Amino acid sequence: MSKGTVKFFNDTKGYGFIKEDGSEEEHFVHISGLIDEVREGDVVEFELQQGKKGMNAVNVTVID
């Protein structure tokens, strides 16, 4: 599992981006990849899965 911070998430459109800890990488996240609801600034754990345009964050959970 990777860790990161939700940089942006649009509830209306159902997608956003997570900045991975320890790197400059940002990963796309779709609402279908969420386990918990997320907001900008939330610290999360996630897995990466190959998508159509690169790696996508999936199984995203908020860390307390």
CSV table of C-alpha atoms in Angstrom, one decimal:
chain,number,residue,atom,x,y,z
A,1,MET,CA,0.0,0.0,0.0
A,2,SER,CA,1.2,3.5,-0.8
A,3,LYS,CA,0.4,6.6,1.2
A,4,GLY,CA,-0.4,10.1,0.0
A,5,THR,CA,-2.5,13.2,0.4
A,6,VAL,CA,-5.7,14.0,-1.6
A,7,LYS,CA,-4.6,17.1,-3.6
A,8,PHE,CA,-8.0,17.6,-5.4
A,9,PHE,CA,-11.3,15.8,-5.5
A,10,ASN,CA,-14.5,16.8,-7.3
A,11,ASP,CA,-17.5,15.0,-5.9
A,12,THR,CA,-19.7,16.2,-8.7
A,13,LYS,CA,-17.5,14.8,-11.5
A,14,GLY,CA,-16.3,11.8,-9.4
A,15,TYR,CA,-12.6,12.1,-9.8
A,16,GLY,CA,-9.4,13.7,-8.4
A,17,PHE,CA,-5.7,13.3,-7.7
A,18,ILE,CA,-3.6,12.0,-4.9
A,19,LYS,CA,0.0,13.1,-4.3
A,20,GLU,CA,2.1,10.2,-3.3
A,21,ASP,CA,4.3,10.6,-0.1
A,22,GLY,CA,8.0,10.7,-0.8
A,23,SER,CA,7.8,11.5,-4.4
A,24,GLU,CA,6.4,14.1,-6.8
A,25,GLU,CA,4.1,11.5,-8.4
A,26,GLU,CA,0.4,12.4,-8.6
A,27,HIS,CA,-2.1,9.6,-9.3
A,28,PHE,CA,-5.6,9.9,-10.8
A,29,VAL,CA,-8.4,8.5,-8.6
A,30,HIS,CA,-12.0,7.8,-9.8
A,31,ILE,CA,-14.9,7.6,-7.4
A,32,SER,CA,-15.2,3.9,-8.2
A,33,GLY,CA,-11.7,3.4,-6.7
A,34,LEU,CA,-12.7,4.8,-3.3
A,35,ILE,CA,-13.5,2.7,-0.2
A,36,ASP,CA,-14.0,5.8,2.0
A,37,GLU,CA,-15.3,9.2,1.1
A,38,VAL,CA,-12.3,11.6,0.6
A,39,ARG,CA,-11.9,15.4,0.7
A,40,GLU,CA,-9.0,17.6,-0.2
A,41,GLY,CA,-6.2,17.3,2.4
A,42,ASP,CA,-7.1,13.8,3.6
A,43,VAL,CA,-4.2,11.4,4.2
A,44,VAL,CA,-4.9,8.1,2.5
A,45,GLU,CA,-3.6,4.7,1.7
A,46,PHE,CA,-4.0,3.3,-1.8
A,47,GLU,CA,-2.9,0.7,-4.3
A,48,LEU,CA,-2.0,1.4,-7.9
A,49,GLN,CA,-3.6,-0.2,-10.9
A,50,GLN,CA,-2.8,0.4,-14.6
A,51,GLY,CA,-5.6,2.4,-16.3
A,52,LYS,CA,-6.1,3.7,-19.8
A,53,LYS,CA,-3.9,6.7,-19.3
A,54,GLY,CA,-1.4,5.5,-16.7
A,55,MET,CA,-1.5,4.4,-13.1
A,56,ASN,CA,-4.7,4.9,-11.1
A,57,ALA,CA,-5.2,4.9,-7.3
A,58,VAL,CA,-7.6,2.2,-6.2
A,59,ASN,CA,-8.8,0.8,-2.9
A,60,VAL,CA,-8.4,4.2,-1.4
A,61,THR,CA,-8.9,4.5,2.4
A,62,VAL,CA,-8.6,7.4,4.7
A,63,ILE,CA,-6.0,7.1,7.5
A,64,ASP,CA,-7.0,8.5,10.9
